[in-house]
Each structure stands twice: as structure tokens, then as C-alpha cells.
CSV table of C-alpha atoms (C1' of nucleotides) in Angstrom, one decimal:
chain,number,residue,atom,x,y,z
A,1,MET,CA,-30.4,-44.1,-7.6
A,2,LEU,CA,-27.6,-41.5,-6.5
A,3,ASP,CA,-25.1,-44.0,-5.7
A,4,TRP,CA,-25.5,-45.9,-9.1
A,5,TYR,CA,-25.5,-42.9,-10.6
A,6,ASP,CA,-22.1,-41.8,-8.8
A,7,ALA,CA,-20.7,-44.9,-9.9
A,8,HIS,CA,-22.2,-45.1,-13.2
A,9,ALA,CA,-22.8,-41.7,-14.7
A,10,ARG,CA,-21.6,-41.3,-18.5
A,11,ASP,CA,-18.7,-38.5,-19.5
A,12,LEU,CA,-20.7,-36.3,-21.3
A,13,PRO,CA,-18.7,-33.2,-23.0
A,14,TRP,CA,-21.4,-31.2,-21.1
A,15,ARG,CA,-21.5,-33.0,-18.0
A,16,VAL,CA,-19.7,-32.6,-14.8
A,17,PRO,CA,-18.7,-35.5,-12.6
A,18,PRO,CA,-20.7,-36.0,-9.9
A,19,GLN,CA,-19.1,-35.5,-6.5
A,20,SER,CA,-16.9,-33.5,-8.6
A,21,GLY,CA,-17.0,-30.2,-6.5
A,22,GLU,CA,-17.4,-28.2,-9.9
A,23,ASN,CA,-20.2,-26.0,-11.0
A,24,ALA,CA,-21.7,-26.8,-14.2
A,25,ASP,CA,-21.9,-24.1,-16.6
A,26,PRO,CA,-25.4,-23.1,-17.1
A,27,TYR,CA,-24.8,-22.1,-20.6
A,28,ARG,CA,-23.4,-25.2,-21.7
A,29,ILE,CA,-26.4,-27.0,-19.7
A,30,TRP,CA,-29.1,-25.0,-21.3
A,31,LEU,CA,-27.0,-25.4,-24.8
A,32,SER,CA,-26.9,-29.1,-24.2
A,33,GLU,CA,-30.4,-29.5,-23.1
A,34,ILE,CA,-31.9,-27.9,-26.5
A,35,MET,CA,-29.8,-30.0,-28.8
A,36,LEU,CA,-31.1,-33.1,-26.7
A,37,GLN,CA,-34.8,-32.0,-27.4
A,38,GLN,CA,-36.0,-35.3,-29.6
A,39,THR,CA,-32.5,-35.9,-30.3
A,40,THR,CA,-29.8,-38.5,-29.1
A,41,VAL,CA,-26.5,-38.0,-27.1
A,42,VAL,CA,-24.7,-39.8,-29.8
A,43,THR,CA,-26.1,-37.2,-32.6
A,44,VAL,CA,-25.5,-34.3,-30.4
A,45,LYS,CA,-22.2,-35.0,-29.2
A,46,ALA,CA,-20.0,-33.3,-32.3
A,47,TYR,CA,-23.0,-30.2,-32.6
A,48,PHE,CA,-22.1,-29.6,-29.0
A,49,GLU,CA,-18.5,-29.3,-29.3
A,50,ARG,CA,-18.4,-27.3,-32.8
A,51,PHE,CA,-20.9,-24.5,-30.6
A,52,THR,CA,-18.9,-24.4,-27.5
A,53,ALA,CA,-15.4,-24.2,-29.6
A,54,ARG,CA,-16.7,-21.4,-31.7
A,55,TRP,CA,-19.2,-19.9,-29.2
A,56,PRO,CA,-18.0,-20.2,-25.6
A,57,THR,CA,-20.0,-17.9,-24.0
A,58,VAL,CA,-24.0,-16.7,-24.6
A,59,HIS,CA,-22.8,-13.2,-25.2
A,60,ALA,CA,-20.6,-14.8,-27.9
A,61,LEU,CA,-23.5,-17.0,-29.0
A,62,ALA,CA,-26.2,-14.2,-28.7
A,63,ALA,CA,-23.6,-11.7,-30.9
A,64,GLU,CA,-23.3,-13.7,-33.5
A,65,GLU,CA,-25.4,-13.7,-37.3
A,66,ASP,CA,-28.2,-15.7,-37.6
A,67,ALA,CA,-27.1,-17.5,-40.6
A,68,GLU,CA,-24.3,-18.4,-39.2
A,69,VAL,CA,-25.8,-20.5,-36.1
A,70,MET,CA,-28.3,-21.9,-38.6
A,71,GLY,CA,-25.7,-23.5,-40.8
A,72,GLU,CA,-23.8,-24.5,-37.6
A,73,TRP,CA,-27.4,-26.4,-36.8
A,74,ALA,CA,-28.2,-27.6,-39.8
A,75,GLY,CA,-28.4,-31.9,-39.9
A,76,LEU,CA,-29.9,-31.7,-36.5
A,77,GLY,CA,-33.3,-30.7,-37.5
A,78,TYR,CA,-36.4,-29.0,-35.8
A,79,TYR,CA,-34.8,-25.6,-37.0
A,80,ALA,CA,-37.4,-23.5,-34.9
A,81,ARG,CA,-34.9,-24.6,-31.8
A,82,ALA,CA,-32.2,-23.1,-33.6
A,83,ARG,CA,-34.1,-20.0,-34.2
A,84,ASN,CA,-35.6,-19.9,-30.6
A,85,LEU,CA,-31.9,-20.7,-29.4
A,86,LEU,CA,-30.5,-17.5,-30.7
A,87,LYS,CA,-33.7,-15.8,-29.4
A,88,CYS,CA,-33.4,-16.8,-26.0
A,89,ALA,CA,-29.3,-16.4,-26.0
A,90,ARG,CA,-30.2,-12.9,-26.9
A,91,ALA,CA,-32.9,-12.5,-24.2
A,92,VAL,CA,-30.3,-14.0,-21.4
A,93,VAL,CA,-28.1,-10.8,-22.4
A,94,ALA,CA,-30.8,-8.3,-23.2
A,95,GLU,CA,-33.2,-8.9,-20.2
A,96,HIS,CA,-31.1,-11.3,-17.5
A,97,GLY,CA,-27.7,-9.1,-17.8
A,98,GLY,CA,-26.2,-12.4,-19.9
A,99,GLN,CA,-26.8,-14.6,-16.6
A,100,PHE,CA,-29.7,-17.5,-17.0
A,101,PRO,CA,-32.1,-17.0,-14.0
A,102,GLN,CA,-32.5,-19.9,-12.3
A,103,THR,CA,-35.9,-20.8,-11.0
A,104,GLU,CA,-38.3,-23.1,-13.5
A,105,ALA,CA,-40.8,-20.6,-13.7
A,106,GLN,CA,-38.4,-18.2,-14.6
A,107,LEU,CA,-36.4,-20.3,-17.5
A,108,LEU,CA,-39.7,-20.9,-18.7
A,109,THR,CA,-40.6,-17.8,-20.0
A,110,LEU,CA,-37.6,-18.1,-22.4
A,111,PRO,CA,-37.7,-19.0,-25.9
A,112,GLY,CA,-37.4,-22.8,-26.5
A,113,VAL,CA,-37.6,-23.2,-22.7
A,114,GLY,CA,-40.8,-25.5,-22.1
A,115,PRO,CA,-41.4,-27.8,-19.0
A,116,TYR,CA,-38.6,-30.1,-19.8
A,117,THR,CA,-35.6,-27.8,-20.0
A,118,ALA,CA,-36.8,-25.7,-17.3
A,119,ALA,CA,-36.7,-28.4,-14.9
A,120,ALA,CA,-33.8,-29.8,-16.7
A,121,VAL,CA,-31.3,-26.6,-16.2
A,122,ALA,CA,-33.2,-25.6,-12.9
A,123,SER,CA,-31.9,-28.8,-11.1
A,124,ILE,CA,-28.8,-29.5,-13.2
A,125,ALA,CA,-27.3,-26.1,-13.3
A,126,PHE,CA,-28.9,-23.9,-10.4
A,127,GLN,CA,-29.4,-27.1,-7.8
A,128,GLN,CA,-33.1,-26.6,-7.3
A,129,PRO,CA,-35.2,-29.5,-6.9
A,130,ALA,CA,-37.5,-29.7,-10.1
A,131,ALA,CA,-38.7,-32.9,-11.1
A,132,VAL,CA,-37.7,-33.5,-14.7
A,133,MET,CA,-39.9,-35.5,-17.3
A,134,ASP,CA,-38.3,-36.8,-20.5
A,135,GLY,CA,-39.0,-39.6,-23.1
A,136,ASN,CA,-36.2,-41.9,-20.8
A,137,ILE,CA,-38.0,-40.8,-17.7
A,138,GLU,CA,-41.5,-41.7,-18.6
A,139,ARG,CA,-40.3,-45.0,-19.4
A,140,VAL,CA,-38.9,-45.5,-16.4
A,141,MET,CA,-41.7,-44.2,-14.7
A,142,ALA,CA,-44.5,-46.5,-16.5
A,143,ARG,CA,-42.4,-49.5,-15.9
A,144,LEU,CA,-41.3,-48.9,-12.1
A,145,PHE,CA,-45.4,-48.2,-11.5
A,146,ALA,CA,-46.6,-50.8,-13.9
A,147,VAL,CA,-48.9,-47.9,-15.7
A,148,ASP,CA,-50.5,-49.9,-18.2
A,149,ASP,CA,-52.5,-46.7,-19.6
A,150,PRO,CA,-51.2,-45.6,-23.2
A,151,LEU,CA,-49.0,-42.1,-23.6
A,152,PRO,CA,-50.2,-39.6,-24.4
A,153,GLY,CA,-53.1,-40.1,-21.8
A,154,SER,CA,-50.7,-41.3,-19.3
A,155,LYS,CA,-48.4,-38.4,-18.7
A,156,PRO,CA,-50.0,-36.5,-16.1
A,157,ALA,CA,-49.6,-39.6,-13.9
A,158,LEU,CA,-46.2,-40.7,-14.6
A,159,LYS,CA,-45.3,-36.9,-13.6
A,160,GLU,CA,-46.6,-37.5,-10.2
A,161,HIS,CA,-44.9,-40.3,-10.1
A,162,ALA,CA,-41.5,-39.0,-11.2
A,163,THR,CA,-42.2,-36.0,-8.9
A,164,ARG,CA,-42.8,-37.9,-5.5
A,165,LEU,CA,-39.1,-39.9,-6.3
A,166,THR,CA,-36.9,-36.6,-6.9
A,167,PRO,CA,-35.3,-35.6,-4.0
A,168,MET,CA,-34.8,-32.5,-2.6
A,169,ALA,CA,-30.8,-32.7,-2.6
A,170,ARG,CA,-28.8,-33.4,-6.0
A,171,SER,CA,-32.3,-33.2,-8.0
A,172,GLY,CA,-30.1,-32.8,-10.8
A,173,ASP,CA,-28.3,-35.8,-10.5
A,174,HIS,CA,-31.1,-37.6,-9.8
A,175,ALA,CA,-32.5,-36.7,-13.2
A,176,GLN,CA,-29.5,-37.4,-15.2
A,177,ALA,CA,-28.9,-40.8,-13.3
A,178,LEU,CA,-33.1,-41.6,-14.6
A,179,MET,CA,-32.1,-40.8,-18.2
A,180,ASP,CA,-28.6,-42.0,-17.7
A,181,LEU,CA,-30.7,-45.7,-16.8
A,182,GLY,CA,-33.3,-44.9,-19.2
A,183,ALA,CA,-30.2,-44.4,-22.1
A,184,THR,CA,-28.3,-47.8,-21.3
A,185,ILE,CA,-30.6,-50.1,-19.0
A,186,CYS,CA,-34.1,-49.5,-18.8
A,187,THR,CA,-34.1,-48.9,-22.8
A,188,PRO,CA,-37.2,-49.3,-24.9
A,189,LYS,CA,-36.6,-52.8,-26.6
A,190,SER,CA,-35.0,-55.4,-24.7
A,191,PRO,CA,-34.3,-53.7,-21.2
A,192,ALA,CA,-31.3,-55.0,-19.4
A,193,CYS,CA,-33.5,-56.0,-16.1
A,194,GLY,CA,-31.2,-58.1,-15.0
A,195,ILE,CA,-28.4,-55.4,-14.2
A,196,CYS,CA,-31.0,-52.8,-13.7
A,197,PRO,CA,-30.5,-50.4,-10.2
A,198,LEU,CA,-34.3,-51.1,-9.5
A,199,MET,CA,-34.8,-54.2,-10.0
A,200,ARG,CA,-36.0,-55.3,-6.6
A,201,ALA,CA,-38.4,-52.1,-6.5
A,202,CYS,CA,-40.2,-52.3,-10.4
A,203,ALA,CA,-43.4,-53.2,-10.9
A,204,ALA,CA,-43.5,-53.9,-14.8
A,205,ARG,CA,-40.5,-56.4,-13.9
A,206,LYS,CA,-42.3,-58.4,-11.5
A,207,ALA,CA,-45.5,-58.6,-14.1
A,208,GLY,CA,-43.2,-59.7,-16.7
A,209,ILE,CA,-44.5,-56.9,-19.1
A,210,ALA,CA,-41.1,-54.4,-18.9
A,211,ALA,CA,-40.9,-54.7,-22.4
A,212,GLU,CA,-44.4,-54.0,-23.4
A,213,LEU,CA,-44.5,-50.4,-21.6
A,214,PRO,CA,-44.9,-48.0,-22.0
A,215,ARG,CA,-47.9,-48.6,-24.0
A,216,LYS,CA,-48.9,-46.4,-26.9
A,217,ALA,CA,-51.5,-44.8,-28.8
A,218,PRO,CA,-51.7,-46.0,-32.3
A,219,LYS,CA,-49.8,-43.8,-34.8
A,220,LYS,CA,-51.5,-42.8,-37.7
A,221,PRO,CA,-50.0,-43.3,-41.8
A,222,LYS,CA,-47.7,-40.9,-43.4
A,223,PRO,CA,-48.7,-39.7,-46.6
A,224,THR,CA,-46.7,-38.8,-49.2
A,225,ARG,CA,-46.0,-35.3,-50.7
A,226,GLN,CA,-44.5,-34.6,-53.9
A,227,GLY,CA,-43.0,-31.2,-55.5
A,228,TYR,CA,-39.4,-30.2,-58.0
A,229,VAL,CA,-36.5,-28.9,-56.7
A,230,TYR,CA,-34.0,-26.6,-58.9
A,231,VAL,CA,-30.3,-26.5,-58.7
A,232,ALA,CA,-29.0,-24.1,-61.1
A,233,ARG,CA,-25.0,-23.0,-61.4
A,234,ARG,CA,-23.4,-20.1,-63.2
A,235,ALA,CA,-20.7,-20.6,-65.6
A,236,ASP,CA,-18.6,-19.3,-62.2
A,237,GLY,CA,-19.6,-22.1,-60.1
A,238,ALA,CA,-22.1,-19.5,-58.0
A,239,ILE,CA,-24.9,-21.9,-57.6
A,240,LEU,CA,-28.8,-20.5,-56.6
A,241,LEU,CA,-29.9,-20.3,-53.2
A,242,GLU,CA,-32.8,-19.0,-51.4
A,243,THR,CA,-33.3,-18.5,-47.0
A,244,ARG,CA,-36.6,-20.2,-46.7
A,245,ALA,CA,-39.1,-18.1,-44.8
A,246,GLU,CA,-38.9,-17.7,-40.7
A,247,LYS,CA,-42.3,-20.0,-40.2
A,248,GLY,CA,-43.1,-23.6,-41.4
A,249,LEU,CA,-40.8,-26.2,-42.7
A,250,LEU,CA,-37.2,-25.9,-42.4
A,251,GLY,CA,-37.7,-22.2,-41.4
A,252,GLY,CA,-34.8,-19.7,-41.4
A,253,MET,CA,-32.3,-22.7,-43.7
A,254,LEU,CA,-30.6,-22.0,-47.1
A,255,ALA,CA,-32.3,-24.1,-49.2
A,256,PHE,CA,-32.9,-24.8,-53.1
A,257,PRO,CA,-35.7,-23.2,-54.5
A,258,THR,CA,-38.5,-25.5,-54.7
A,259,SER,CA,-42.0,-25.9,-56.3
A,260,ASP,CA,-44.9,-26.2,-53.9
A,261,TRP,CA,-44.9,-29.5,-52.2
A,262,SER,CA,-48.7,-31.2,-52.6
A,263,GLN,CA,-50.4,-34.3,-54.3
A,264,THR,CA,-50.3,-32.4,-57.6
A,265,PRO,CA,-47.4,-29.8,-57.7
A,266,THR,CA,-46.9,-27.5,-60.2
A,267,GLU,CA,-44.0,-26.1,-61.8
A,268,ALA,CA,-42.0,-23.3,-60.3
A,269,PRO,CA,-38.8,-22.8,-61.6
A,270,PRO,CA,-36.9,-19.7,-60.0
A,271,PHE,CA,-36.1,-18.5,-63.4
A,272,ALA,CA,-36.7,-19.0,-67.2
A,273,ALA,CA,-34.3,-21.4,-68.8
A,274,ASP,CA,-34.1,-24.8,-70.5
A,275,TRP,CA,-34.6,-27.0,-67.6
A,276,HIS,CA,-33.1,-30.2,-67.5
A,277,ASP,CA,-34.6,-33.3,-66.4
A,278,PRO,CA,-32.1,-35.9,-65.0
A,279,GLY,CA,-34.2,-38.0,-64.0
A,280,LEU,CA,-33.8,-38.3,-60.7
A,281,GLU,CA,-35.5,-37.6,-57.2
A,282,VAL,CA,-34.7,-36.9,-54.0
A,283,ARG,CA,-37.0,-39.1,-51.0
A,284,HIS,CA,-36.7,-37.6,-47.3
A,285,THR,CA,-38.9,-38.6,-44.5
A,286,PHE,CA,-40.1,-35.5,-42.1
A,287,THR,CA,-42.1,-35.8,-39.2
A,288,HIS,CA,-45.1,-36.9,-40.6
A,289,PHE,CA,-45.1,-36.9,-44.7
A,290,HIS,CA,-42.8,-38.5,-47.1
A,291,LEU,CA,-41.8,-36.4,-49.8
A,292,ARG,CA,-39.9,-37.2,-53.0
A,293,LEU,CA,-38.6,-33.9,-55.2
A,294,ALA,CA,-37.5,-34.2,-58.8
A,295,LEU,CA,-34.4,-32.8,-59.8
A,296,ARG,CA,-34.1,-29.7,-62.0
A,297,LEU,CA,-31.0,-28.4,-63.5
A,298,ALA,CA,-29.9,-25.4,-65.5
A,299,GLU,CA,-27.0,-23.5,-66.4
A,300,ALA,CA,-27.6,-19.9,-65.7
A,301,THR,CA,-25.7,-17.1,-67.7
A,302,LEU,CA,-23.9,-14.0,-65.5
A,303,ASP,CA,-26.6,-11.8,-66.5
A,304,THR,CA,-29.3,-14.3,-65.2
A,305,SER,CA,-31.0,-12.5,-62.4
A,306,PRO,CA,-33.6,-15.3,-60.6
A,307,GLN,CA,-36.9,-14.0,-59.2
A,308,ARG,CA,-36.4,-16.3,-56.1
A,309,GLY,CA,-33.3,-16.6,-53.9
A,310,GLU,CA,-29.4,-15.2,-55.0
A,311,PHE,CA,-26.0,-16.6,-56.6
A,312,MET,CA,-23.7,-17.9,-53.9
A,313,PRO,CA,-19.9,-17.9,-55.0
A,314,ARG,CA,-18.5,-21.0,-55.0
A,315,ALA,CA,-16.3,-20.1,-52.4
A,316,LEU,CA,-18.9,-19.5,-49.8
A,317,PHE,CA,-21.3,-22.4,-50.5
A,318,LYS,CA,-20.8,-25.4,-47.7
A,319,PRO,CA,-23.1,-28.1,-48.5
A,320,SER,CA,-22.9,-28.6,-44.6
A,321,SER,CA,-24.6,-25.3,-43.8
A,322,LEU,CA,-27.7,-27.2,-45.6
A,323,PRO,CA,-30.3,-28.9,-44.2
A,324,THR,CA,-30.7,-32.7,-45.2
A,325,LEU,CA,-33.4,-32.7,-47.8
A,326,MET,CA,-31.4,-30.3,-49.8
A,327,ARG,CA,-27.7,-31.8,-48.9
A,328,LYS,CA,-29.5,-34.8,-50.7
A,329,ALA,CA,-30.5,-32.5,-53.6
A,330,TYR,CA,-27.2,-31.4,-53.8
A,331,ASN,CA,-25.3,-34.7,-53.9
A,332,LEU,CA,-27.8,-36.2,-56.3
A,333,SER,CA,-27.2,-33.0,-58.8
A,334,GLU,CA,-23.4,-33.7,-58.3
A,335,THR,CA,-23.6,-37.1,-58.9
A,336,ARG,CA,-24.4,-36.1,-63.0
A,337,ASP,CA,-22.5,-32.9,-63.4
A,338,ASP,CA,-20.0,-34.4,-66.6
A,339,SER,CA,-22.5,-34.7,-69.3
A,340,GLY,CA,-25.9,-33.3,-70.1
B,1,DA,C1',-56.1,-31.5,-27.4
B,2,DA,C1',-54.4,-31.8,-32.1
B,3,DT,C1',-51.0,-30.6,-35.0
B,4,DC,C1',-46.7,-29.0,-37.0
B,5,DC,C1',-41.6,-29.6,-36.8
B,6,DG,C1',-35.9,-33.5,-39.0
B,7,DG,C1',-32.9,-36.9,-38.5
B,8,DG,C1',-30.7,-40.7,-37.2
B,9,DG,C1',-30.6,-45.9,-36.3
B,10,DA,C1',-32.8,-50.5,-35.8
B,11,DG,C1',-35.0,-54.5,-37.8
C,1,DC,C1',-38.2,-50.4,-46.9
C,2,DT,C1',-41.0,-49.5,-41.6
C,3,DC,C1',-40.9,-48.9,-37.6
C,4,DC,C1',-38.9,-46.3,-33.6
C,5,DC,C1',-37.3,-42.8,-30.6
C,6,DA,C1',-37.6,-37.7,-28.4
C,7,DG,C1',-40.0,-31.3,-26.4
C,8,DG,C1',-42.0,-27.1,-27.8
C,9,DA,C1',-44.6,-24.2,-30.2
C,10,DT,C1',-48.7,-22.8,-32.4
C,11,DT,C1',-53.6,-22.4,-32.5
DNA sequence: AATCCGGGGAG
DNA sequence: CTCCCAGGATT
């Protein structure tokens, strides 16, 4: 596995080439691993470049305003990660003297750092012999050992296999090799078994069932919720926005006011006005439900005082700092700004 | 153990 | 459109 990695390791912005003699920067490893939770490498790259250009060290990140970090994270999803990212950076500065702790157990105590991230940082940044488990490695183990039981029940067995295979030396490179393998060869669909370095050892390939593994428990259908989203513009171009509550969906993110989201939502405009119905709808799918928000538009005057949110001056408003659902609403409101 | 958290790409 | 992918916190 390590020989294959030395020859085929992907060139990634947070990665130090194998055998280069350089040490990985724990801050960059940690940041990349948080971003890579439930998120693909291709999506993470641009965000990682922007974050590290703007905040090169954990000290710089820890000292930043919440709204700035949340805005930079916008579009990446799972916004609890961004909230915990800041909490973690501040904990590292305040409680660890600005140095990331080096053991799996210590890393596990940090906000937003779970079993995957703790093992990844410990092994990749600190050369500790930790067994990393992510979706890619689960898939590789399921095939290598032909584990036929469905996820998530088979997780403990897969973890045991991965632990046994983890070497004492270069465990970080070993983990990155398995993740690269899962991303490029041992893929979810149509795995390229013919060029796989584990071809001869793979039990699933011998049984001809590689593409069928890992088996998964059936997923439950997503319900549809509905509601209203309110986009208000003032004569001077300012736009009405609010910061959502810390907990819950899109927590801590900039957003347009909305009604509740349910089967039978009730209108809940942020201020009394002649709200116009342009007959447009924002559609978005979250992890566990579909959402349809009917667009409502209004012109505000300079003395309008909304019950929710604040008018943000046009010069300060960046659509890129909105989560995707709200960016869809903004784009929709822009498509018909010519007439009423 | 089950549920809550986005978003993007493939088909 | 409908899948499919991919960790951590909370309860």
C-alpha cells in the first residue's frame, strides 16, 4: 500500500508529498479534514485555498469575527462544522498555547473533532499509529474482506480490519493511501479492480461481488416541507437579512426571513407591507427533506423598521456569503426585478 | 440507537 | 427528477 502511495499519491493543497522530508502543518491538516467531512475533495479545494490565504494560522482564525468565518464557509454545507471550527481554533489558542494536541484522545476533546478527524490528524500531522476510518476506507475494507453484512451494523467489524492493517510507521500515509484508493480505484460504482494494488488480496473481487459491497440498510424517503421566503429591498438598495439561530438548520448563517417550514405553513412577513407574489418558488433538498419556499417581495421605505432582521447596505451584501438555499432565493428575486 | 445537520455530481 | 456520497453532535 505504501509503495503504491509513494508512486500514485494525489497532489492536494494540504498534503505534503510522501518521502519529501517535510512535516505537515497540523493547522492545515485539521482544517482540511474538517472540510472533508461528508464533502468531496473537488468541492473542498477552493474553500481550503481561500481559508488558508485569509487565515494562515490557527491564531489568525481564532481571532476572526464569527460572521466573517460563517460567510466564507457559505455554500459548503453542514454549518455546525464552521461553528465548531471557530470554537476549536479558539480552544487550541486558549487551552493549548496555540499548538494542536498530538494524541488521538486529546484531539477527541476538541469541538467538531470526532473519531475520524482525531485519527486523521494524529496520524497525518503527528505520525501517531492511529487507524483512520472514513467512508472510503469502510468501502475498501468491506471489499477486501468481503464483509457481507450491511452498514451501519458492519462498522465495528470494518474498523477491526482497518486497525489490524494499520502499520506503526507511516500510518498517516497508509490512511491517505487507502482514502486515495477508495476515491480513485475502489470507487462506489464500477471499481477499477483491474488496476488495483490490492487485486490479489481482495476477497470481494475473487467472489465477483466487489461492486455490490458495502451493502447498506435501506434508506427512508424524504418528506416535503413548504413555507415562504421574504426578500425586501429598500429604496437605497439595502436588503433585509437576519442571522439564523445558532442551533438547528443553517444555524448561524445569514438568511432572508422565512415562515415556518411544515406541511401547512402560515405567512409570517418580517414587517407589514404589500408583499407581492411573483409566482416563483425556491426548491431545495436538505439531508432529510425536500423544501419548497414561495417567494414574497416587498419594497421598504427608509423608515421601515422590521420586526426581524436588519437592512444590510448594498455595498456590504455579498450573495456568496449566503447558504445555497438563500442564494437560490436571491437569484430568483433578481430574475424579475424590472417590474411589479 | 436514532435523528439531525448541506450540497454537488452522476445517471 | 432520483439516487448516491460522506462525520459529528445531540438526545
